[in-house]
Short mmCIF file of C-alpha atoms and ligand atoms in Angstrom, two decimals:
data_model
loop_
_atom_site.label_atom_id
_atom_site.label_comp_id
_atom_site.label_asym_id
_atom_site.label_seq_id
_atom_site.Cartn_x
_atom_site.Cartn_y
_atom_site.Cartn_z
CA UNK A 1 -33.39 -17.33 -20.03
CA UNK A 2 -35.96 -16.51 -17.56
CA UNK A 3 -36.48 -19.99 -15.66
CA UNK A 4 -32.12 -20.07 -14.92
CA UNK A 5 -32.67 -17.13 -13.18
CA UNK A 6 -35.67 -17.52 -11.74
CA UNK A 7 -33.89 -20.67 -9.92
CA UNK A 8 -30.87 -18.53 -9.34
CA UNK A 9 -33.00 -15.94 -8.10
CA UNK A 10 -34.39 -17.74 -5.07
CA UNK A 11 -31.64 -19.21 -4.30
CA UNK A 12 -30.16 -16.15 -3.02
CA UNK A 13 -33.57 -15.24 -1.79
CA UNK A 14 -33.14 -18.34 0.17
CA UNK A 15 -29.68 -18.35 1.56
CA UNK A 16 -30.00 -14.34 2.47
CA UNK A 17 -33.24 -14.84 4.20
CA UNK A 18 -31.79 -17.57 6.14
CA UNK A 19 -28.85 -15.46 6.60
CA UNK A 20 -31.66 -12.86 8.79
CA UNK A 21 -33.84 -14.57 9.97
CA UNK A 22 -36.97 -12.27 11.01
CA UNK A 23 -37.80 -11.60 7.36
CA UNK A 24 -41.19 -10.49 6.97
CA UNK A 25 -41.79 -9.69 10.41
CA UNK A 26 -41.99 -5.15 11.75
CA UNK A 27 -40.28 -5.18 14.75
CA UNK A 28 -40.28 -1.97 16.82
CA UNK A 29 -37.16 -1.64 18.60
CA UNK A 30 -37.43 -0.20 22.58
CA UNK A 31 -36.26 3.68 21.35
CA UNK A 32 -40.01 2.54 19.14
CA UNK A 33 -38.08 3.14 15.87
CA UNK A 34 -39.51 0.57 13.22
CA UNK A 35 -36.43 -1.70 11.93
CA UNK A 36 -37.60 -4.07 9.54
CA UNK A 37 -40.86 -1.96 7.78
CA UNK A 38 -42.72 -4.32 5.34
CA UNK A 39 -41.11 -5.33 2.17
CA UNK A 40 -42.06 -5.34 -1.50
CA UNK A 41 -40.28 -8.23 -3.12
CA UNK A 42 -37.59 -6.43 -4.43
CA UNK A 43 -36.77 -4.47 -1.50
CA UNK A 44 -34.87 -8.43 0.21
CA UNK A 45 -33.50 -9.85 -2.54
CA UNK A 46 -30.17 -9.58 -3.12
CA UNK A 47 -28.38 -7.87 -7.29
CA UNK A 48 -28.62 -9.46 -9.22
CA UNK A 49 -25.60 -9.78 -11.82
CA UNK A 50 -25.72 -7.16 -14.84
CA UNK A 51 -25.57 -9.31 -17.00
CA UNK A 52 -28.88 -11.24 -15.60
CA UNK A 53 -30.66 -7.79 -14.92
CA UNK A 54 -33.67 -7.37 -16.53
CA UNK A 55 -32.94 -4.56 -20.09
CA UNK A 56 -35.54 -1.22 -18.98
CA UNK A 57 -36.43 1.24 -22.04
CA UNK A 58 -37.18 4.76 -21.01
CA UNK A 59 -39.84 6.10 -22.97
CA UNK A 60 -40.06 9.87 -22.71
CA UNK A 61 -37.29 11.81 -21.37
CA UNK A 62 -38.23 14.76 -19.93
CA UNK A 63 -38.01 15.97 -16.53
CA UNK A 64 -39.75 12.89 -14.34
CA UNK A 65 -37.57 10.63 -16.37
CA UNK A 66 -34.64 12.39 -16.64
CA UNK A 67 -33.80 13.89 -12.94
CA UNK A 68 -35.30 10.95 -11.17
CA UNK A 69 -36.05 7.71 -12.85
CA UNK A 70 -33.20 6.71 -14.73
CA UNK A 71 -30.37 7.71 -12.20
CA UNK A 72 -32.40 5.21 -9.68
CA UNK A 73 -31.21 2.18 -11.99
CA UNK A 74 -27.45 2.93 -9.58
CA UNK A 75 -29.69 2.04 -6.98
CA UNK A 76 -31.15 -1.18 -9.00
CA UNK A 77 -30.48 -4.67 -7.58
CA UNK A 78 -32.98 -6.70 -10.84
CA UNK A 79 -33.61 -3.71 -13.56
CA UNK A 80 -31.03 -2.11 -16.38
CA UNK A 81 -30.58 0.68 -18.87
CA UNK A 82 -30.49 -0.54 -21.73
CA UNK A 83 -33.06 1.97 -23.64
CA UNK A 84 -34.56 5.87 -24.55
CA UNK A 85 -37.35 6.49 -27.14
CA UNK A 86 -37.89 10.11 -27.21
CA UNK A 87 -38.52 12.77 -29.94
CA UNK A 88 -35.57 14.96 -29.50
CA UNK A 89 -32.16 12.75 -30.92
CA UNK A 90 -29.76 14.91 -29.64
CA UNK A 91 -31.75 14.50 -26.18
CA UNK A 92 -31.53 11.14 -26.75
CA UNK A 93 -27.71 11.14 -27.39
CA UNK A 94 -26.38 12.81 -25.05
CA UNK A 95 -27.57 10.41 -22.03
CA UNK A 96 -27.65 7.45 -23.83
CA UNK A 97 -23.62 8.37 -23.75
CA UNK A 98 -24.22 9.86 -19.79
CA UNK A 99 -25.61 5.79 -19.09
CA UNK A 100 -23.57 3.63 -21.11
CA UNK A 101 -26.48 2.69 -22.93
CA UNK A 102 -25.73 2.06 -27.01
CA UNK A 103 -27.06 3.64 -29.76
CA UNK A 104 -29.04 1.57 -31.50
CA UNK A 105 -31.20 1.13 -28.34
CA UNK A 106 -31.72 4.50 -28.95
CA UNK A 107 -35.88 4.60 -30.42
CA UNK A 108 -38.03 8.12 -31.44
CA UNK A 109 -42.19 7.26 -31.82
CA UNK A 110 -42.37 6.46 -35.92
CA UNK A 111 -39.46 3.55 -34.77
CA UNK A 112 -41.34 2.39 -31.82
CA UNK A 113 -42.80 -0.33 -32.54
CA UNK A 114 -39.81 -1.81 -34.17
CA UNK A 115 -38.77 -2.45 -30.12
CA UNK A 116 -40.13 -5.87 -30.72
CA UNK A 117 -37.38 -7.44 -31.76
CA UNK A 118 -34.19 -5.70 -29.67
CA UNK A 119 -34.54 -9.03 -27.14
CA UNK A 120 -32.11 -6.34 -24.83
CA UNK A 121 -34.92 -5.00 -24.31
CA UNK A 122 -37.33 -6.61 -20.96
CA UNK A 123 -39.80 -4.01 -19.89
CA UNK A 124 -40.60 -0.63 -21.13
CA UNK A 125 -41.07 2.46 -18.70
CA UNK A 126 -43.92 5.09 -20.19
CA UNK A 127 -42.85 7.86 -18.64
CA UNK A 128 -44.90 10.28 -21.07
CA UNK A 129 -48.29 13.31 -21.13
CA UNK A 130 -51.46 11.50 -19.22
CA UNK A 131 -53.31 11.12 -22.73
CA UNK A 132 -49.94 9.25 -24.17
CA UNK A 133 -49.41 6.34 -21.08
CA UNK A 134 -52.56 4.31 -23.34
CA UNK A 135 -50.67 4.53 -26.67
CA UNK A 136 -47.68 3.84 -25.90
CA UNK A 137 -48.20 1.07 -22.71
CA UNK A 138 -50.29 -0.24 -26.14
CA UNK A 139 -47.68 0.03 -28.52
CA UNK A 140 -45.19 -1.60 -26.39
CA UNK A 141 -47.35 -4.52 -25.48
CA UNK A 142 -47.94 -5.41 -28.71
CA UNK A 143 -44.43 -5.52 -29.57
CA UNK A 144 -43.91 -7.99 -26.50
CA UNK A 145 -42.71 -5.52 -23.80
CA UNK A 146 -43.59 -5.48 -20.72
CA UNK A 147 -45.36 -2.70 -19.24
CA UNK A 148 -44.52 0.49 -15.80
CA UNK A 149 -46.86 3.59 -16.94
CA UNK A 150 -46.69 6.46 -14.71
CA UNK A 151 -50.07 7.75 -13.15
CA UNK A 152 -52.92 8.49 -13.93
CA UNK A 153 -52.39 5.31 -15.43
CA UNK A 154 -54.60 7.48 -18.76
CA UNK A 155 -57.66 9.97 -19.39
CA UNK A 156 -60.35 7.12 -19.02
CA UNK A 157 -62.10 4.55 -17.58
CA UNK A 158 -61.86 3.33 -21.91
CA UNK A 159 -58.42 3.49 -22.06
CA UNK A 160 -57.21 2.17 -18.71
CA UNK A 161 -59.39 -1.19 -19.88
CA UNK A 162 -57.79 -0.96 -23.43
CA UNK A 163 -54.35 -1.26 -22.06
CA UNK A 164 -55.41 -4.31 -19.39
CA UNK A 165 -56.83 -5.60 -22.16
CA UNK A 166 -53.95 -5.14 -24.74
CA UNK A 167 -50.68 -6.45 -21.92
CA UNK A 168 -53.32 -9.84 -21.16
CA UNK A 169 -53.92 -10.42 -24.54
CA UNK A 170 -49.79 -9.89 -25.01
CA UNK A 171 -49.42 -11.99 -21.42
CA UNK A 172 -47.41 -8.90 -20.21
CA UNK A 173 -46.78 -7.64 -16.94
CA UNK A 174 -48.86 -4.05 -17.24
CA UNK A 175 -47.64 -1.46 -13.24
CA UNK A 176 -48.75 1.43 -12.74
CA UNK A 177 -45.84 3.44 -11.04
CA UNK A 178 -47.48 4.67 -7.65
CA UNK A 179 -44.57 4.98 -5.84
CA UNK A 180 -45.23 5.28 -2.71
CA UNK A 181 -46.74 2.33 -2.45
CA UNK A 182 -42.86 0.94 -2.17
CA UNK A 183 -41.29 3.73 -0.32
CA UNK A 184 -40.21 2.86 3.87
CA UNK A 185 -42.53 5.53 5.01
CA UNK A 186 -45.68 5.16 3.87
CA UNK A 187 -45.57 1.33 4.02
CA UNK A 188 -44.61 1.77 7.80
CA UNK A 189 -47.65 4.05 8.45
CA UNK A 190 -49.58 1.55 6.46
CA UNK A 191 -48.70 -1.67 8.78
CA UNK A 192 -49.32 1.48 11.59
CA UNK A 193 -52.80 1.96 10.54
CA UNK A 194 -54.06 -1.36 9.86
CA UNK A 195 -52.01 -3.68 12.60
CA UNK A 196 -54.12 -1.50 15.43
CA UNK A 197 -51.46 0.84 17.48
CA UNK A 198 -53.52 3.55 16.13
CA UNK A 199 -56.91 2.07 18.47
CA UNK A 200 -59.54 2.20 15.17
CA UNK A 201 -59.56 4.25 12.71
CA UNK A 202 -62.15 6.68 12.00
CA UNK A 203 -61.19 9.63 9.71
CA UNK A 204 -58.35 10.92 7.18
CA UNK A 205 -57.10 13.52 6.27
CA UNK A 206 -55.44 14.28 3.04
CA UNK A 207 -53.58 17.51 1.21
CA UNK A 208 -51.89 17.69 -1.71
CA UNK A 209 -50.43 20.65 -3.92
CA UNK A 210 -47.99 22.65 -5.59
CA UNK A 211 -47.92 26.25 -7.39
CA UNK A 212 -48.27 25.45 -11.09
CA UNK A 213 -45.48 26.54 -13.09
CA UNK A 214 -46.66 28.46 -16.32
CA UNK A 215 -42.82 28.46 -17.53
CA UNK A 216 -41.80 25.21 -16.46
CA UNK A 217 -41.85 23.43 -19.71
CA UNK A 218 -42.33 20.29 -17.55
CA UNK A 219 -46.19 22.70 -16.71
CA UNK A 220 -46.90 23.73 -20.21
CA UNK A 221 -48.73 20.35 -20.86
CA UNK A 222 -50.72 20.30 -18.12
CA UNK A 223 -52.50 23.31 -18.70
CA UNK A 224 -54.30 22.07 -21.18
CA UNK A 225 -56.83 19.29 -20.42
CA UNK A 226 -56.19 17.48 -23.89
CA UNK A 227 -52.88 15.97 -22.70
CA UNK A 228 -53.37 15.83 -18.91
CA UNK A 229 -56.92 14.37 -18.98
CA UNK A 230 -57.49 16.79 -15.80
CA UNK A 231 -55.67 18.70 -14.23
CA UNK A 232 -54.92 18.98 -10.30
CA UNK A 233 -56.67 16.02 -8.71
CA UNK A 234 -55.12 13.41 -11.55
CA UNK A 235 -51.97 14.96 -11.23
CA UNK A 236 -51.31 15.18 -6.91
CA UNK A 237 -54.66 14.93 -5.66
CA UNK A 238 -53.95 10.98 -6.49
CA UNK A 239 -51.73 10.68 -3.75
CA UNK A 240 -54.25 12.40 -2.12
CA UNK A 241 -56.76 8.77 -3.45
CA UNK A 242 -54.65 6.61 -3.22
CA UNK A 243 -53.03 7.35 0.81
CA UNK A 244 -57.14 6.67 1.01
CA UNK A 245 -57.44 3.20 -0.62
CA UNK A 246 -53.59 2.18 0.54
CA UNK A 247 -54.16 3.34 4.76
CA UNK A 248 -57.55 1.70 4.58
CA UNK A 249 -57.13 -1.45 2.28
CA UNK A 250 -60.53 -0.80 1.34
CA UNK A 251 -62.58 0.68 -2.03
CA UNK A 252 -64.94 3.84 -1.43
CA UNK A 253 -68.29 3.38 -0.99
CA UNK A 254 -70.32 7.36 -1.28
CA UNK A 255 -67.93 10.39 -2.63
CA UNK A 256 -68.83 13.88 -2.44
CA UNK A 257 -66.97 16.28 -3.98
CA UNK A 258 -66.23 20.50 -4.90
CA UNK A 259 -64.01 21.97 -6.90
CA UNK A 260 -62.88 25.89 -7.62
CA UNK A 261 -60.66 27.79 -10.00
CA UNK A 262 -59.81 30.86 -9.33
CA UNK A 263 -61.48 33.31 -11.60
CA UNK A 264 -59.20 34.93 -14.70
CA UNK A 265 -56.17 32.74 -13.91
CA UNK A 266 -54.46 31.24 -17.41
CA UNK A 267 -53.72 28.94 -15.51
CA UNK A 268 -56.88 27.33 -15.53
CA UNK A 269 -58.76 27.41 -18.85
CA UNK A 270 -59.29 24.62 -19.53
CA UNK A 271 -58.21 22.15 -16.02
CA UNK A 272 -58.51 23.39 -12.55
CA UNK A 273 -57.18 24.16 -9.85
CA UNK A 274 -58.96 23.38 -6.57
CA UNK A 275 -61.15 19.67 -5.58
CA UNK A 276 -61.84 18.95 -1.86
CA UNK A 277 -63.44 15.35 -1.64
CA UNK A 278 -65.03 14.10 1.35
CA UNK A 279 -64.84 9.75 0.61
CA UNK A 280 -67.30 7.05 3.04
CA UNK A 281 -65.43 3.78 3.41
CA UNK A 282 -67.54 0.28 4.52
CA UNK A 283 -65.64 0.25 8.15
CA UNK A 284 -67.36 4.18 8.45
CA UNK A 285 -63.58 5.60 8.39
CA UNK A 286 -64.61 8.93 6.68
CA UNK A 287 -61.69 10.96 4.18
CA UNK A 288 -61.01 14.60 3.42
CA UNK A 289 -59.15 15.15 0.63
CA UNK A 290 -58.27 18.83 -0.90
CA UNK A 291 -55.52 18.90 -4.81
CA UNK A 292 -54.10 21.45 -5.74
CA UNK A 293 -52.84 24.43 -8.37
CA UNK A 294 -51.82 26.91 -6.10
CA UNK A 295 -50.88 26.01 -2.86
CA UNK A 296 -47.50 26.20 -1.63
CA UNK A 297 -45.38 22.56 -1.73
CA UNK A 298 -47.82 20.74 0.49
CA UNK A 299 -47.78 16.60 0.29
CA UNK A 300 -49.36 15.72 3.74
CA UNK A 301 -51.06 12.18 5.12
CA UNK A 302 -52.80 12.15 8.56
CA UNK A 303 -54.25 9.33 10.31
CA UNK A 304 -57.33 9.82 13.20
CA UNK A 305 -57.00 6.43 14.77
CA UNK A 306 -59.12 6.30 18.79
CA UNK A 307 -55.52 5.69 20.94
CA UNK A 308 -53.55 8.03 18.03
CA UNK A 309 -53.20 10.82 15.23
CA UNK A 310 -50.51 9.52 12.68
CA UNK A 311 -48.78 12.28 10.40
CA UNK A 312 -47.32 11.79 7.87
CA UNK A 313 -45.35 15.28 6.44
CA UNK A 314 -43.96 15.46 3.77
CA UNK A 315 -45.68 11.59 3.08
CA UNK A 316 -45.01 11.55 -0.56
CA UNK A 317 -41.64 13.33 -1.64
CA UNK A 318 -39.07 11.48 -3.88
CA UNK A 319 -36.48 11.96 -1.05
CA UNK A 320 -37.83 13.19 3.44
CA UNK A 321 -40.65 12.27 5.34
CA UNK A 322 -41.06 12.96 8.08
CA UNK A 323 -43.93 10.20 9.81
CA UNK A 324 -44.47 11.65 13.86
CA UNK A 325 -47.44 9.63 15.71
CA UNK A 326 -49.54 12.12 19.12
CA UNK A 327 -50.79 9.66 21.30
CA UNK A 328 -52.23 11.69 24.91
CA UNK A 329 -49.25 11.09 26.24
CA UNK A 330 -46.97 13.42 23.75
CA UNK A 331 -45.70 13.64 20.43
CA UNK A 332 -43.34 10.45 19.38
CA UNK A 333 -41.22 11.16 16.31
CA UNK A 334 -40.72 7.28 13.88
CA UNK A 335 -37.21 7.19 12.39
CA UNK A 336 -37.31 4.85 9.07
CA UNK A 337 -33.54 4.35 7.11
CA UNK A 338 -35.38 6.06 4.19
CA UNK A 339 -34.88 4.30 0.00
CA UNK A 340 -34.55 5.03 -3.07
CA UNK A 341 -38.45 4.61 -4.33
CA UNK A 342 -38.14 4.67 -7.70
CA UNK A 343 -35.51 1.56 -7.39
CA UNK A 344 -38.39 -0.80 -5.17
CA UNK A 345 -40.93 -0.06 -7.62
CA UNK A 346 -38.74 -0.44 -10.93
CA UNK A 347 -37.33 -3.41 -8.73
CA UNK A 348 -40.89 -5.20 -7.94
CA UNK A 349 -41.78 -5.27 -11.69
CA UNK A 350 -38.39 -6.61 -12.55
CA UNK A 351 -39.37 -8.98 -9.60
CA UNK A 352 -42.51 -9.74 -11.09
CA UNK A 353 -41.71 -10.80 -13.27
CA UNK A 354 -38.58 -12.64 -12.39
CA UNK A 355 -41.42 -14.65 -10.75
CA UNK A 356 -44.37 -14.85 -13.02
CA UNK A 357 -46.89 -12.58 -9.49
CA UNK A 358 -49.06 -9.87 -9.91
CA UNK A 359 -47.04 -6.67 -9.17
CA UNK A 360 -48.73 -5.55 -6.32
CA UNK A 361 -49.68 -2.24 -7.94
CA UNK A 362 -51.27 -3.61 -11.23
CA UNK A 363 -53.85 -2.48 -14.03
CA UNK A 364 -56.20 -2.47 -12.49
CA UNK A 365 -55.10 -0.35 -9.42
CA UNK A 366 -54.52 2.89 -12.06
CA UNK A 367 -58.52 2.35 -13.14
CA UNK A 368 -59.68 1.99 -9.91
CA UNK A 369 -58.13 5.83 -9.60
CA UNK A 370 -58.60 6.44 -12.72
CA UNK A 371 -62.54 5.81 -12.07
CA UNK A 372 -62.93 7.20 -8.68
CA UNK A 373 -61.91 10.43 -9.92
CA UNK A 374 -64.33 10.58 -12.42
CA UNK A 375 -66.69 10.05 -10.15
CA UNK A 376 -65.25 12.75 -7.46
CA UNK A 377 -65.99 15.00 -11.40
CA UNK A 378 -69.57 14.45 -11.42
CA UNK A 379 -69.68 14.75 -8.07
CA UNK A 380 -68.41 17.95 -8.07
CA UNK A 381 -70.55 18.52 -11.43
CA UNK A 382 -73.55 17.36 -9.61
CA UNK A 383 -73.32 18.88 -6.16
CA UNK A 384 -74.95 15.32 -5.46
CA UNK A 385 -73.17 12.52 -3.47
CA UNK A 386 -72.57 9.49 -5.46
CA UNK A 387 -72.95 6.45 -3.94
CA UNK A 388 -71.08 3.46 -5.03
P1 LIG B 401 -42.30 16.93 -19.18
O1 LIG B 401 -43.06 17.19 -20.01
O2 LIG B 401 -40.58 17.02 -18.33
O3 LIG B 401 -41.80 14.92 -20.04
C1 LIG B 401 -42.96 14.90 -20.78
C2 LIG B 401 -41.09 14.71 -21.81
O4 LIG B 401 -42.87 14.03 -22.31
C3 LIG B 401 -41.02 15.34 -22.57
O5 LIG B 401 -40.00 14.48 -22.47
C4 LIG B 401 -41.94 15.43 -23.93
O6 LIG B 401 -40.56 16.09 -24.19
C5 LIG B 401 -41.96 14.37 -24.37
N1 LIG B 401 -43.02 13.91 -25.14
C6 LIG B 401 -43.34 13.75 -26.27
N2 LIG B 401 -45.08 14.03 -27.05
C7 LIG B 401 -45.34 15.02 -26.19
C8 LIG B 401 -46.40 15.52 -26.41
N3 LIG B 401 -47.20 15.51 -27.56
N4 LIG B 401 -46.19 17.11 -26.04
C9 LIG B 401 -45.74 17.65 -24.31
N5 LIG B 401 -44.78 16.12 -24.42
C10 LIG B 401 -44.28 15.38 -25.12
O7 LIG B 401 -43.07 15.45 -17.86
P2 LIG B 401 -43.22 14.82 -16.17
O8 LIG B 401 -42.74 16.14 -15.53
O9 LIG B 401 -41.54 14.38 -16.21
O10 LIG B 401 -44.35 14.16 -16.25
C11 LIG B 401 -44.23 13.25 -17.15
C12 LIG B 401 -45.25 11.99 -15.84
O11 LIG B 401 -44.09 11.32 -15.23
C13 LIG B 401 -46.50 12.80 -16.08
O12 LIG B 401 -47.83 11.69 -16.14
C14 LIG B 401 -46.52 12.87 -15.44
O13 LIG B 401 -47.85 12.33 -14.14
C15 LIG B 401 -45.09 11.69 -14.24
N6 LIG B 401 -44.33 12.00 -13.19
C16 LIG B 401 -44.66 10.90 -12.41
C17 LIG B 401 -44.21 11.88 -11.20
C18 LIG B 401 -44.36 10.72 -10.01
O14 LIG B 401 -43.70 10.42 -8.64
N7 LIG B 401 -44.50 9.56 -10.01
C19 LIG B 401 -43.36 12.51 -10.79
C20 LIG B 401 -43.62 14.09 -11.97
C21 LIG B 401 -44.00 13.35 -13.95
#
């Protein structure tokens, strides 16, 4: 099936490219607007007919899956939602009806492995509490399906490695859902920082925080170390860490960190509230990051260059972003067309499968973040700077 699909996609992509001419280039208009920010493959590809789109199963029908991911399939060009995996049959049936999914494609956590016998399912998207990512990704790969897994990839380095090994053994793709790496404002920031348009990059500051709500069912498991793996760092500090890595294109060589949790706050009996960490990169760039379960909503990235300072705020929201560049002669705001980053990342994996390419954010990318987050905890525990 994939050969004919690939041929069709290649032909359509070429036609599409020919009609636009400027593919692959970033064009900045005289008004300072980025007209064509860097793209992933899927952003440049035409839509496949429904019968040729890859079939996806979503595992875990929680807040993020039902409010962001499942509705986004309507905007996907290469992917369609065809199956659901849930412990709650009534909930799954309700969503199956809403999304036109055949009830025979509803699975539970016990019969999940029998998804191997369903040729309609090409890819499985794991949207469960963090501690369940490894088990369901590995079982999914063993069932012969490609895997998209939510961040953080897993709780331990060993689990991440086991997921990578399982996908390799089954000859399936494994991608981590780092949506910011498919989102146009973040792609523009990467391009601005790496192309020298801000001068020489000296420092990055990134802060991610929110006020954990014990009444929200989606936050209940986040307060339990066994299910969450860690506290604010694992959940949202990972966005600050990711930002430093994708903006610099480098890996940190030194880490120091401190943590603090409000004493007697029942939310932080098992997991940490605040983590501040500093990273040194090989080029000399320093990064100061913070992560908190006590802040009001904060999703900010700042890049300090010798000629200009870039600020993305909000940087990692679902739909609204703002990018400003401050220079000696004033502040410029860049208006970039918002796109559905979830649809873009989902299609990126489908297209990587169709073209047999490594996705941009493979398992190894998720493993690196888990490795670094473990070192951040270690640096804070020991009070020592860690050289990597
Ligand atoms: P949620 O609690 O709303 O959803 C989790 C789902 O897993 C629920 O439907 C729950 O019933 C199910 N589940 C199955 N077994 C469970 C168990 N043993 N304990 C608890 N729940 C169980 O949480 P969420 O906010 O949707 O987060 C799910 C995943 O998605 C997490 O890994 C989170 O980090 C990730 N996430 C990513 C983003 C993003 O922007 N990329 C945003 C939010 C959440």
